[in-house]
Each structure stands twice: as structure tokens, then as C-alpha cells.
Amino acid sequence: MDLKEAIYTRRAVRDFTVEEIDDKTMRELIDAAIQAPSAVNQQAWSFTVVRDKALLARISREAKAYMLKTLPPGPMSHHFQQLLSNPDFDIFYHAPVLIVISSTADNPWAVEDSSLAAENLMLAARGAGLGTCWIGFAQKWLGTPEGKAALNLPSTYLPVAPLIVGHPKSPPPPVPRKEPEIHWM
Ligand SMILES: Cc1cc2nc3c(=O)[nH]c(=O)nc-3n(C[C@H](O)[C@H](O)[C@H](O)COP(=O)(O)O)c2cc1C
């Protein structure tokens, strides 16, 4: 698949087959992720691959409870509240793998570096016929001392990008883009 096709057809995937993803494939995705640019070429990222189903279920449960406690009011808060209080809702959509991209908390560009690596990983996954979705619902809890401990991350790390990866059950529908606001100067 060429780059343009991968960019234009990558979609957030939320429905997966039960097929696992082997270490070699995960390693290839991580190798694509680390081709991303990073500030001062520090490459201060780390990748945590979670396949343990009990751990995934625990993170989903804890993250939902934490989100419900800390959800700021906003246009989506009622919808989120309903979703997050549903005990059957798995924030990881039963994906076989969660990969969390973290950086060191003292990296002033932790978010930028990790996000660029995340987009590379998602495009590489698309190119390999896999589906991904960034799970922001997991982010806040993973950043707590309990969340970092669950991932065996040192307290000096900052988890930025929780991405689920799996084999899509069916092609996700297109998600139209709004006309971009562009200022030609
Ligand atoms: C920072 C960030 C957080 C997101 N968090 C979630 C999430 O918690 N759950 C979810 O289902 N999708 C999540 N998404 C996926 C977006 O909903 C999705 O990218 C958006 O609807 C556009 O669809 P597309 O990726 O298919 O183009 C997140 C995306 C980003 C970039």
C-alpha cells in the first residue's frame, strides 16, 4: 500500500477479530514508530505492549472509574458518562493488543514526540492490514502512580499514546473531514 492510500484510508477501528498479533509484527510497527522525528533527536520514547487480557480488563475498569470521577463538564459529558458507567463497555473494544507510547516526564516535547511515533505506528499498521485506535479514555488513569505501576513504568515516565491494535472485523466506514480553516498569507 502506498503512503497516500495508507493516510487516506486509516480509520479508528473499534471492532476486531480474536486473531492475535505476533511479536515480529509488533516489532515492525515499533520500528516504523521510531522513524518519526523527535525533538533534538532525543528519541525519548518507550513502548509497552500489553496482551494480558486480565490486565487489559483491569486498565479498562480503572480508567473508566477515573474518567467518571474527573470528567470535566462539556458538550460530550452526558454521552461519556453513560458510556463509562456501562460495566459492559470495554474501552479497548476487546482488541488483542494495547501498545502504550510513553516518554520521560522531563522531556519538554514528550507529547509531540510520542504523538508523532503514534501516527507512524498507526499508518504502518494500516499498511500491514491492521486496525488501530488511540484510546484517550485510558490516558489519564495510566498517568497516575497506579497506572504507571500497572504498566511497570518508572514514575519518571509519562504515558502519552495508548493505541489498540488488531485485525479489523470489517472495513470501518469513512469518516468525512470538515473543510479545513486555512489562512493564506
Ligand atoms: C487523542 C485521541 C484520543 C482518542 N480517544 C478515543 C477513545 O478513547 N475512544 C475511541 O473510541 N476513540 C478515540 N479516538 C479516536 C477518534 O474518535 C477518531 O480518531 C476520530 O473519530 C476520527 O476518526 P478516524 O480516526 O477514523 O478518522 C481518539 C483519537 C485521538 C486522536
Coordinates of N, CA, C and O and ligand atoms in Angstrom, one line a residue:
M1 N 0.8 -1.2 0.0 CA 0.0 0.0 0.0 C 0.9 1.3 0.0 O 1.8 1.3 0.8
D2 N 0.6 2.2 -0.9 CA 1.4 3.4 -0.9 C 1.0 4.3 0.3 O 0.0 4.2 0.9
L3 N 1.9 5.3 0.5 CA 1.7 6.2 1.7 C 0.4 6.9 1.6 O -0.3 7.0 2.6
K4 N 0.1 7.5 0.4 CA -1.1 8.3 0.3 C -2.4 7.4 0.6 O -3.3 7.8 1.4
E5 N -2.4 6.2 0.1 CA -3.5 5.3 0.4 C -3.6 5.0 1.9 O -4.7 5.0 2.5
A6 N -2.5 4.8 2.5 CA -2.5 4.5 4.0 C -3.0 5.7 4.8 O -3.9 5.6 5.7
I7 N -2.6 6.9 4.4 CA -3.0 8.1 5.1 C -4.6 8.3 4.9 O -5.3 8.6 5.8
Y8 N -5.0 8.1 3.7 CA -6.4 8.4 3.4 C -7.4 7.3 3.8 O -8.6 7.5 4.0
T9 N -6.9 6.1 4.1 CA -7.8 5.0 4.5 C -7.6 4.6 5.9 O -8.3 3.7 6.4
R10 N -6.6 5.2 6.6 CA -6.5 4.8 8.1 C -7.8 5.3 8.8 O -8.2 6.5 8.6
R11 N -8.4 4.5 9.5 CA -9.6 4.9 10.3 C -9.5 4.3 11.7 O -8.8 3.4 11.9
A12 N -10.1 4.9 12.7 CA -10.2 4.4 14.0 C -11.0 3.1 13.9 O -12.1 3.1 13.5
V13 N -10.3 2.0 14.3 CA -11.0 0.7 14.3 C -11.4 0.3 15.7 O -10.7 0.4 16.6
R14 N -12.7 -0.2 15.8 CA -13.3 -0.5 17.1 C -13.9 -1.9 17.2 O -14.7 -2.2 18.1
D15 N -13.6 -2.7 16.2 CA -14.2 -4.0 16.1 C -13.2 -5.0 15.5 O -12.7 -4.8 14.4
F16 N -12.8 -5.9 16.4 CA -11.6 -6.8 16.0 C -12.0 -8.2 16.0 O -12.8 -8.7 16.7
T17 N -11.2 -9.0 15.2 CA -11.3 -10.5 15.3 C -10.5 -10.9 16.5 O -9.8 -10.1 17.1
V18 N -10.6 -12.2 16.8 CA -9.9 -12.6 18.0 C -8.4 -13.0 17.7 O -7.6 -13.3 18.6
E19 N -8.0 -12.8 16.4 CA -6.7 -13.2 16.0 C -5.6 -12.4 16.7 O -5.7 -11.1 16.8
E20 N -4.6 -13.0 17.3 CA -3.5 -12.4 18.0 C -2.6 -11.7 17.0 O -2.6 -12.0 15.8
I21 N -1.7 -10.9 17.5 CA -0.6 -10.3 16.7 C 0.7 -10.7 17.2 O 1.0 -10.5 18.4
D22 N 1.5 -11.3 16.4 CA 2.8 -11.9 16.9 C 3.8 -10.8 17.2 O 3.7 -9.6 16.8
D23 N 4.9 -11.2 17.9 CA 5.9 -10.3 18.3 C 6.6 -9.6 17.1 O 7.0 -8.4 17.2
K24 N 6.8 -10.4 16.1 CA 7.5 -9.9 14.9 C 6.8 -8.7 14.3 O 7.3 -7.6 14.0
T25 N 5.5 -8.9 14.2 CA 4.6 -7.8 13.6 C 4.7 -6.6 14.6 O 4.8 -5.4 14.1
M26 N 4.5 -6.8 15.9 CA 4.6 -5.7 16.8 C 5.9 -5.0 16.7 O 6.0 -3.7 16.7
R27 N 7.0 -5.7 16.5 CA 8.3 -5.1 16.5 C 8.4 -4.3 15.2 O 9.0 -3.2 15.2
E28 N 7.8 -4.8 14.1 CA 7.8 -4.0 12.8 C 7.1 -2.7 13.0 O 7.5 -1.6 12.5
L29 N 6.0 -2.7 13.7 CA 5.2 -1.5 14.0 C 6.0 -0.5 14.8 O 6.0 0.7 14.6
I30 N 6.7 -1.0 15.8 CA 7.5 -0.2 16.7 C 8.7 0.4 15.9 O 9.1 1.6 16.0
D31 N 9.3 -0.4 15.0 CA 10.4 0.1 14.2 C 9.9 1.2 13.3 O 10.6 2.2 13.0
A32 N 8.7 1.1 12.8 CA 8.1 2.2 12.0 C 7.9 3.5 12.9 O 8.1 4.6 12.5
A33 N 7.4 3.2 14.1 CA 7.1 4.3 15.0 C 8.4 5.1 15.3 O 8.3 6.4 15.3
I34 N 9.5 4.4 15.5 CA 10.7 5.2 15.8 C 11.4 5.9 14.7 O 12.5 6.5 14.9
Q35 N 10.8 5.7 13.5 CA 11.3 6.5 12.3 C 10.8 8.0 12.4 O 11.2 8.8 11.6
A36 N 9.9 8.2 13.3 CA 9.3 9.6 13.5 C 10.4 10.6 13.9 O 11.4 10.2 14.5
P37 N 10.2 11.8 13.6 CA 11.1 12.8 14.1 C 10.9 13.0 15.6 O 9.8 12.7 16.1
S38 N 12.0 13.4 16.3 CA 11.8 13.7 17.7 C 12.6 14.9 18.0 O 13.7 15.2 17.4
A39 N 12.2 15.7 19.0 CA 12.9 17.0 19.4 C 14.3 16.7 19.8 O 14.6 15.8 20.6
V40 N 15.2 17.4 19.2 CA 16.7 17.3 19.4 C 17.1 15.9 19.3 O 18.1 15.4 19.9
N41 N 16.4 15.2 18.4 CA 16.7 13.7 18.1 C 16.9 12.9 19.4 O 17.7 12.0 19.4
Q42 N 16.1 13.2 20.5 CA 16.4 12.5 21.7 C 15.8 11.1 21.7 O 16.2 10.2 22.5
Q43 N 14.8 10.9 20.8 CA 14.2 9.5 20.7 C 13.8 9.0 22.1 O 14.0 7.8 22.4
A44 N 13.3 9.9 22.9 CA 13.0 9.6 24.3 C 11.6 8.9 24.5 O 10.8 9.4 25.2
W45 N 11.4 7.8 23.7 CA 10.1 7.2 23.8 C 10.3 5.7 24.3 O 11.4 5.2 24.2
S46 N 9.3 5.2 24.8 CA 9.3 3.8 25.2 C 7.9 3.2 24.9 O 6.9 3.9 24.8
F47 N 8.0 1.9 24.6 CA 6.8 1.2 24.1 C 6.4 0.0 25.1 O 7.3 -0.8 25.4
T48 N 5.2 0.0 25.6 CA 4.8 -1.1 26.4 C 3.7 -1.8 25.7 O 2.7 -1.2 25.3
V49 N 3.9 -3.1 25.5 CA 3.0 -3.9 24.7 C 2.2 -4.8 25.7 O 2.8 -5.6 26.4
V50 N 0.9 -4.6 25.8 CA 0.1 -5.3 26.8 C -0.8 -6.3 26.0 O -1.6 -5.8 25.2
R51 N -0.7 -7.6 26.4 CA -1.6 -8.6 25.7 C -2.4 -9.3 26.8 O -3.3 -10.0 26.4
D52 N -1.9 -9.2 28.0 CA -2.6 -9.9 29.1 C -4.0 -9.4 29.3 O -4.3 -8.3 29.6
K53 N -4.9 -10.4 29.0 CA -6.4 -10.0 29.0 C -6.9 -9.5 30.3 O -7.7 -8.5 30.4
A54 N -6.4 -10.1 31.4 CA -6.8 -9.7 32.7 C -6.3 -8.2 33.0 O -7.1 -7.4 33.6
L55 N -5.1 -7.9 32.6 CA -4.6 -6.6 32.8 C -5.3 -5.6 31.9 O -5.7 -4.5 32.4
L56 N -5.6 -6.0 30.7 CA -6.4 -5.0 29.8 C -7.8 -4.8 30.4 O -8.2 -3.6 30.5
A57 N -8.4 -5.8 31.0 CA -9.7 -5.6 31.6 C -9.6 -4.7 32.8 O -10.4 -3.8 33.1
R58 N -8.5 -4.9 33.6 CA -8.3 -4.1 34.8 C -8.1 -2.6 34.4 O -8.7 -1.7 35.0
I59 N -7.2 -2.4 33.4 CA -7.0 -1.0 33.0 C -8.3 -0.3 32.5 O -8.6 0.8 32.9
S60 N -9.1 -1.1 31.7 CA -10.3 -0.5 31.3 C -11.2 -0.2 32.4 O -11.8 1.0 32.5
R61 N -11.3 -1.0 33.4 CA -12.2 -0.8 34.6 C -11.7 0.4 35.4 O -12.5 1.3 35.7
E62 N -10.4 0.5 35.7 CA -9.9 1.6 36.5 C -10.0 2.9 35.7 O -10.3 3.9 36.3
A63 N -9.7 2.8 34.4 CA -9.7 4.1 33.6 C -11.1 4.6 33.5 O -11.3 5.9 33.6
K64 N -12.1 3.8 33.4 CA -13.5 4.2 33.3 C -13.9 4.9 34.7 O -14.4 6.0 34.7
A65 N -13.5 4.3 35.8 CA -13.9 4.9 37.1 C -13.2 6.2 37.3 O -13.8 7.2 37.7
Y66 N -11.9 6.3 36.8 CA -11.1 7.5 37.0 C -11.7 8.6 36.1 O -11.8 9.8 36.5
M67 N -12.1 8.3 34.9 CA -12.7 9.3 34.0 C -14.0 9.8 34.5 O -14.3 11.0 34.5
L68 N -14.8 8.9 35.1 CA -16.1 9.3 35.6 C -15.9 10.3 36.8 O -16.7 11.2 36.9
K69 N -14.8 10.1 37.6 CA -14.5 10.9 38.7 C -14.0 12.3 38.3 O -14.3 13.3 38.9
T70 N -13.3 12.3 37.1 CA -12.6 13.6 36.8 C -13.1 14.2 35.5 O -12.6 15.2 35.0
L71 N -14.2 13.7 35.0 CA -14.8 14.2 33.7 C -15.2 15.7 33.8 O -16.0 16.0 34.6
P72 N -14.6 16.5 33.0 CA -15.0 17.9 33.1 C -16.3 18.1 32.4 O -16.6 17.4 31.4
P73 N -17.1 19.1 32.8 CA -18.4 19.3 32.1 C -18.1 19.8 30.7 O -17.1 20.5 30.4
G74 N -19.0 19.4 29.7 CA -18.8 19.8 28.3 C -19.9 19.2 27.5 O -20.7 18.4 28.0
P75 N -19.9 19.5 26.2 CA -21.0 19.1 25.3 C -21.1 17.5 25.3 O -22.2 17.0 25.0
M76 N -20.0 16.8 25.5 CA -20.0 15.3 25.4 C -20.1 14.7 26.7 O -20.1 13.4 26.8
S77 N -20.2 15.4 27.8 CA -20.0 14.8 29.1 C -21.2 13.8 29.4 O -20.9 12.8 30.0
H78 N -22.4 14.1 29.0 CA -23.5 13.2 29.2 C -23.3 11.9 28.5 O -23.4 10.8 29.1
H79 N -22.9 12.0 27.2 CA -22.6 10.8 26.4 C -21.5 9.9 27.1 O -21.6 8.7 27.2
F80 N -20.4 10.6 27.4 CA -19.3 9.9 28.1 C -19.7 9.3 29.4 O -19.3 8.1 29.7
Q81 N -20.5 10.0 30.2 CA -20.9 9.5 31.5 C -21.7 8.1 31.3 O -21.5 7.2 32.0
Q82 N -22.6 8.1 30.3 CA -23.4 6.9 30.0 C -22.5 5.8 29.6 O -22.6 4.6 30.1
L83 N -21.6 6.1 28.7 CA -20.7 5.1 28.2 C -19.8 4.5 29.3 O -19.7 3.3 29.5
L84 N -19.2 5.4 30.1 CA -18.2 5.0 31.1 C -18.9 4.3 32.3 O -18.2 3.5 33.0
S85 N -20.2 4.5 32.5 CA -20.8 3.8 33.6 C -21.4 2.5 33.2 O -21.9 1.8 34.0
N86 N -21.2 2.1 31.9 CA -21.7 0.8 31.5 C -20.7 -0.2 31.8 O -19.6 -0.2 31.2
P87 N -21.0 -1.2 32.7 CA -20.0 -2.2 33.1 C -19.5 -3.1 31.9 O -18.5 -3.7 31.9
D88 N -20.4 -3.2 30.9 CA -20.0 -4.0 29.7 C -19.2 -3.3 28.7 O -18.7 -3.9 27.7
F89 N -19.0 -2.0 28.9 CA -18.2 -1.2 27.9 C -16.7 -1.4 28.2 O -16.2 -1.1 29.2
D90 N -16.0 -2.0 27.2 CA -14.5 -2.2 27.3 C -13.9 -1.1 26.5 O -14.1 -1.0 25.3
I91 N -13.2 -0.2 27.1 CA -12.6 0.9 26.4 C -11.6 0.5 25.3 O -11.3 1.3 24.4
F92 N -11.2 -0.8 25.4 CA -10.2 -1.3 24.4 C -10.9 -2.1 23.3 O -10.3 -2.8 22.5
Y93 N -12.2 -2.2 23.4 CA -13.0 -2.9 22.3 C -12.5 -4.3 22.1 O -12.6 -4.8 20.9
H94 N -12.0 -5.0 23.1 CA -11.6 -6.4 23.0 C -10.5 -6.5 22.0 O -10.3 -7.6 21.4
A95 N -9.7 -5.5 21.8 CA -8.5 -5.6 20.9 C -7.5 -6.6 21.5 O -7.4 -6.6 22.7
P96 N -6.7 -7.3 20.7 CA -5.8 -8.3 21.3 C -4.6 -7.6 21.9 O -3.9 -8.2 22.7
V97 N -4.3 -6.4 21.5 CA -3.0 -5.7 21.9 C -3.3 -4.2 22.2 O -4.0 -3.5 21.5
L98 N -2.7 -3.8 23.3 CA -2.6 -2.3 23.6 C -1.2 -2.0 23.6 O -0.4 -2.7 24.3
I99 N -0.8 -1.0 22.9 CA 0.6 -0.5 23.0 C 0.6 0.9 23.5 O -0.2 1.8 22.9
V100 N 1.3 1.2 24.5 CA 1.3 2.5 25.1 C 2.7 3.1 24.8 O 3.7 2.6 25.2
I101 N 2.6 4.3 24.2 CA 3.9 5.0 23.9 C 4.0 6.1 25.0 O 3.2 6.9 25.2
S102 N 5.2 6.0 25.7 CA 5.5 6.9 26.8 C 6.8 7.7 26.4 O 7.5 7.3 25.5
S103 N 7.0 8.7 27.2 CA 8.2 9.4 27.1 C 8.7 9.7 28.6 O 7.9 9.5 29.5
T104 N 9.9 10.3 28.7 CA 10.3 10.7 30.0 C 9.6 12.0 30.4 O 9.4 12.9 29.5
A105 N 9.1 12.1 31.6 CA 8.3 13.3 32.0 C 9.1 14.6 31.9 O 8.6 15.6 31.8
D106 N 10.5 14.5 32.0 CA 11.3 15.7 31.9 C 11.6 16.1 30.4 O 12.2 17.1 30.2
N107 N 11.0 15.3 29.5 CA 11.2 15.7 28.1 C 10.1 16.8 27.8 O 8.9 16.5 27.8
P108 N 10.5 18.0 27.5 CA 9.5 19.1 27.2 C 8.7 18.8 26.0 O 7.6 19.4 25.8
W109 N 9.1 17.9 25.1 CA 8.3 17.5 23.9 C 7.8 16.1 24.0 O 7.7 15.5 23.0
A110 N 7.5 15.7 25.2 CA 7.1 14.3 25.4 C 5.8 14.0 24.6 O 5.7 13.0 23.9
V111 N 4.9 14.9 24.6 CA 3.6 14.7 23.9 C 3.8 14.7 22.4 O 3.3 13.9 21.6
E112 N 4.6 15.7 21.9 CA 4.9 15.8 20.5 C 5.6 14.5 20.0 O 5.2 13.9 19.0
D113 N 6.7 14.2 20.6 CA 7.5 13.0 20.2 C 6.6 11.7 20.2 O 6.7 11.0 19.2
S114 N 5.9 11.5 21.3 CA 5.1 10.3 21.4 C 4.0 10.3 20.3 O 3.6 9.2 19.8
S115 N 3.4 11.5 20.1 CA 2.3 11.5 19.1 C 2.8 11.3 17.7 O 2.1 10.6 16.9
L116 N 3.9 11.8 17.4 CA 4.5 11.5 16.0 C 4.8 10.1 15.9 O 4.5 9.5 14.8
A117 N 5.3 9.4 16.9 CA 5.6 8.0 16.8 C 4.3 7.2 16.7 O 4.2 6.3 15.9
A118 N 3.3 7.7 17.4 CA 1.9 7.0 17.3 C 1.4 7.1 15.9 O 0.8 6.1 15.4
E119 N 1.4 8.2 15.3 CA 0.9 8.3 13.9 C 1.6 7.4 13.0 O 1.0 6.7 12.1
N120 N 2.9 7.4 13.1 CA 3.7 6.5 12.3 C 3.2 5.0 12.5 O 3.1 4.3 11.5
L121 N 3.1 4.7 13.8 CA 2.7 3.3 14.1 C 1.3 3.0 13.5 O 1.1 1.9 12.9
M122 N 0.4 4.0 13.6 CA -1.0 3.7 13.1 C -1.0 3.6 11.5 O -1.7 2.7 11.0
L123 N -0.2 4.4 10.9 CA -0.1 4.3 9.4 C 0.6 3.0 9.0 O 0.1 2.3 8.0
A124 N 1.6 2.6 9.7 CA 2.3 1.3 9.4 C 1.3 0.1 9.6 O 1.3 -0.8 8.8
A125 N 0.5 0.2 10.7 CA -0.4 -0.8 10.9 C -1.4 -0.9 9.8 O -1.8 -2.0 9.3
R126 N -1.9 0.3 9.3 CA -2.8 0.3 8.2 C -2.2 -0.4 7.0 O -2.8 -1.2 6.3
G127 N -1.0 -0.1 6.7 CA -0.2 -0.6 5.6 C -0.1 -2.2 5.7 O -0.1 -2.9 4.7
A128 N -0.1 -2.7 7.0 CA 0.0 -4.1 7.2 C -1.4 -4.8 7.3 O -1.5 -5.9 7.7
G129 N -2.4 -4.0 7.0 CA -3.8 -4.6 7.1 C -4.4 -4.7 8.5 O -5.4 -5.3 8.7
L130 N -3.7 -4.0 9.4 CA -4.2 -4.0 10.8 C -5.0 -2.7 11.1 O -4.8 -1.7 10.4
G131 N -5.8 -2.8 12.2 CA -6.5 -1.6 12.6 C -6.0 -1.1 13.9 O -5.5 -1.9 14.7
T132 N -6.1 0.2 14.1 CA -5.7 0.8 15.4 C -6.7 1.8 15.9 O -7.5 2.3 15.1
C133 N -6.6 2.2 17.1 CA -7.4 3.4 17.6 C -6.7 3.9 18.8 O -6.2 3.1 19.7
W134 N -6.5 5.2 18.9 CA -5.9 5.9 20.0 C -7.0 5.9 21.1 O -8.1 6.3 20.8
I135 N -6.7 5.4 22.3 CA -7.7 5.3 23.4 C -7.4 6.4 24.4 O -6.7 6.1 25.4
G136 N -8.0 7.6 24.2 CA -7.8 8.7 25.1 C -8.4 8.4 26.5 O -7.9 8.9 27.5
F137 N -9.4 7.5 26.5 CA -10.1 7.2 27.8 C -9.1 6.6 28.8 O -9.3 6.6 30.0
A138 N -8.0 5.9 28.2 CA -7.1 5.2 29.1 C -6.0 6.2 29.6 O -5.3 5.9 30.6
Q139 N -5.8 7.3 29.0 CA -4.7 8.1 29.2 C -4.5 8.7 30.6 O -3.4 8.6 31.2
K140 N -5.6 9.2 31.1 CA -5.5 9.9 32.4 C -5.1 8.9 33.5 O -4.2 9.2 34.3
W141 N -5.8 7.8 33.5 CA -5.5 6.8 34.6 C -4.1 6.2 34.5 O -3.4 6.1 35.4
L142 N -3.7 6.0 33.2 CA -2.3 5.4 33.0 C -1.3 6.4 33.5 O -0.2 6.0 33.9
G143 N -1.6 7.7 33.6 CA -0.6 8.7 34.1 C -0.6 8.8 35.6 O 0.3 9.5 36.1
T144 N -1.5 8.1 36.3 CA -1.4 8.1 37.7 C -0.4 7.1 38.2 O 0.1 6.3 37.5
P145 N 0.1 7.3 39.5 CA 1.1 6.3 40.0 C 0.6 4.9 39.9 O 1.4 4.0 39.5
E146 N -0.7 4.6 40.1 CA -1.3 3.3 40.0 C -1.2 2.8 38.5 O -0.9 1.6 38.2
G147 N -1.5 3.7 37.6 CA -1.5 3.4 36.2 C -0.1 3.0 35.7 O 0.1 2.0 35.0
K148 N 0.9 3.8 36.1 CA 2.3 3.6 35.7 C 2.7 2.3 36.3 O 3.4 1.5 35.7
A149 N 2.3 2.0 37.6 CA 2.7 0.7 38.2 C 2.1 -0.4 37.5 O 2.8 -1.5 37.3
A150 N 0.9 -0.3 37.0 CA 0.3 -1.4 36.3 C 1.0 -1.7 35.0 O 1.0 -2.9 34.5
L151 N 1.7 -0.7 34.4 CA 2.5 -0.9 33.2 C 3.9 -1.2 33.5 O 4.7 -1.2 32.5
N152 N 4.3 -1.3 34.7 CA 5.7 -1.4 35.1 C 6.5 -0.2 34.6 O 7.7 -0.4 34.3
L153 N 6.0 0.9 34.6 CA 6.7 2.1 34.1 C 7.3 2.8 35.3 O 6.6 3.0 36.3
P154 N 8.6 3.3 35.2 CA 9.1 4.1 36.2 C 8.2 5.4 36.5 O 7.6 5.9 35.5
S155 N 8.3 5.9 37.7 CA 7.4 7.1 38.0 C 7.8 8.3 37.2 O 7.1 9.3 37.0
T156 N 9.1 8.3 36.6 CA 9.6 9.4 35.8 C 9.1 9.4 34.4 O 9.5 10.2 33.6
Y157 N 8.2 8.4 34.0 CA 7.7 8.3 32.7 C 6.4 8.9 32.6 O 5.6 9.0 33.5
L158 N 6.0 9.3 31.3 CA 4.7 9.9 31.1 C 4.0 9.1 29.9 O 4.5 9.2 28.8
P159 N 3.0 8.3 30.2 CA 2.3 7.6 29.1 C 1.5 8.6 28.3 O 0.7 9.4 28.9
V160 N 1.7 8.6 27.0 CA 1.1 9.6 26.2 C 0.0 9.0 25.2 O -1.1 9.5 25.1
A161 N 0.4 7.9 24.6 CA -0.4 7.4 23.5 C -0.8 6.0 23.7 O 0.0 5.1 23.4
P162 N -2.0 5.7 24.2 CA -2.4 4.3 24.3 C -3.1 3.9 23.0 O -4.1 4.5 22.6
L163 N -2.6 3.0 22.3 CA -3.1 2.6 21.0 C -3.5 1.1 21.0 O -2.7 0.3 21.4
I164 N -4.7 0.8 20.6 CA -5.1 -0.6 20.4 C -4.8 -1.0 19.0 O -4.8 -0.2 18.1
V165 N -4.4 -2.3 18.9 CA -4.0 -2.8 17.6 C -4.7 -4.2 17.4 O -4.7 -5.0 18.3
G166 N -5.2 -4.5 16.2 CA -5.8 -5.8 16.0 C -6.2 -5.9 14.5 O -6.0 -5.0 13.7
H167 N -6.8 -7.1 14.2 CA -7.3 -7.3 12.9 C -8.7 -6.8 12.8 O -9.6 -7.3 13.5
P168 N -9.0 -5.9 11.9 CA -10.3 -5.4 11.8 C -11.3 -6.5 11.4 O -11.0 -7.3 10.5
K169 N -12.5 -6.5 12.0 CA -13.5 -7.4 11.6 C -14.1 -7.1 10.3 O -14.4 -8.0 9.5
S170 N -14.3 -5.8 10.1 CA -14.8 -5.3 8.8 C -14.2 -4.0 8.5 O -13.8 -3.3 9.5
P171 N -14.2 -3.5 7.2 CA -13.6 -2.2 7.0 C -14.5 -1.1 7.7 O -15.7 -1.1 7.5
P172 N -13.8 -0.2 8.4 CA -14.6 0.8 9.1 C -15.2 1.8 8.1 O -14.6 2.0 7.0
P173 N -16.3 2.4 8.4 CA -16.9 3.3 7.5 C -16.1 4.6 7.3 O -15.3 4.9 8.3
P174 N -16.2 5.3 6.2 CA -15.4 6.5 6.1 C -15.9 7.6 7.1 O -17.0 7.6 7.5
V175 N -15.0 8.4 7.5 CA -15.3 9.5 8.4 C -14.9 10.8 7.7 O -13.8 11.1 7.5
P176 N -16.0 11.5 7.3 CA -15.7 12.7 6.4 C -15.0 13.7 7.2 O -15.1 13.9 8.4
R177 N -14.2 14.5 6.5 CA -13.4 15.6 7.1 C -14.1 16.9 6.8 O -14.7 17.1 5.8
K178 N -14.1 17.8 7.8 CA -14.6 19.1 7.6 C -13.7 19.9 6.7 O -12.5 19.6 6.7
E179 N -14.2 20.9 6.1 CA -13.3 21.8 5.3 C -12.3 22.5 6.3 O -12.7 23.0 7.3
P180 N -11.0 22.4 6.0 CA -10.1 22.9 6.9 C -10.1 24.5 6.9 O -10.4 25.1 5.8
E181 N -9.9 25.1 8.1 CA -9.7 26.5 8.1 C -8.3 26.8 7.7 O -7.3 26.4 8.3
I182 N -8.2 27.6 6.6 CA -6.8 27.9 6.0 C -6.7 29.4 5.9 O -7.6 30.0 5.4
H183 N -5.7 29.9 6.4 CA -5.4 31.4 6.2 C -4.2 31.5 5.2 O -3.1 31.1 5.5
W184 N -4.5 32.0 4.0 CA -3.4 32.2 3.0 C -2.8 33.5 3.3 O -3.6 34.5 3.2
M185 N -1.6 33.7 3.6 CA -1.0 35.0 3.9 C -0.1 35.5 2.7 O 0.5 34.7 2.1
Ligands
LIG1 C1 -6.1 11.9 21.3 C2 -7.2 11.0 20.8 C3 -8.0 10.3 21.7 C4 -9.0 9.4 21.3 N1 -9.6 8.7 22.2 C5 -10.5 7.8 21.8 C6 -11.2 6.9 22.8 O1 -11.0 7.0 24.0 N2 -12.1 6.0 22.3 C7 -12.4 5.9 21.0 O2 -13.2 5.0 20.6 N3 -11.7 6.6 20.0 C8 -10.8 7.6 20.4 N4 -10.1 8.3 19.5 C9 -10.4 8.1 18.0 C10 -11.2 9.3 17.4 O3 -12.5 9.2 17.9 C11 -11.1 9.2 15.9 O4 -9.8 9.3 15.5 C12 -12.0 10.2 15.3 O5 -13.3 10.0 15.5 C13 -11.7 10.3 13.7 O6 -12.0 9.1 13.1 P1 -10.9 8.4 12.2 O7 -9.6 8.2 13.1 O8 -11.5 7.1 11.8 O9 -10.5 9.3 11.1 C14 -9.2 9.2 19.9 C15 -8.4 9.9 19.0 C16 -7.4 10.7 19.4 C17 -6.5 11.4 18.4

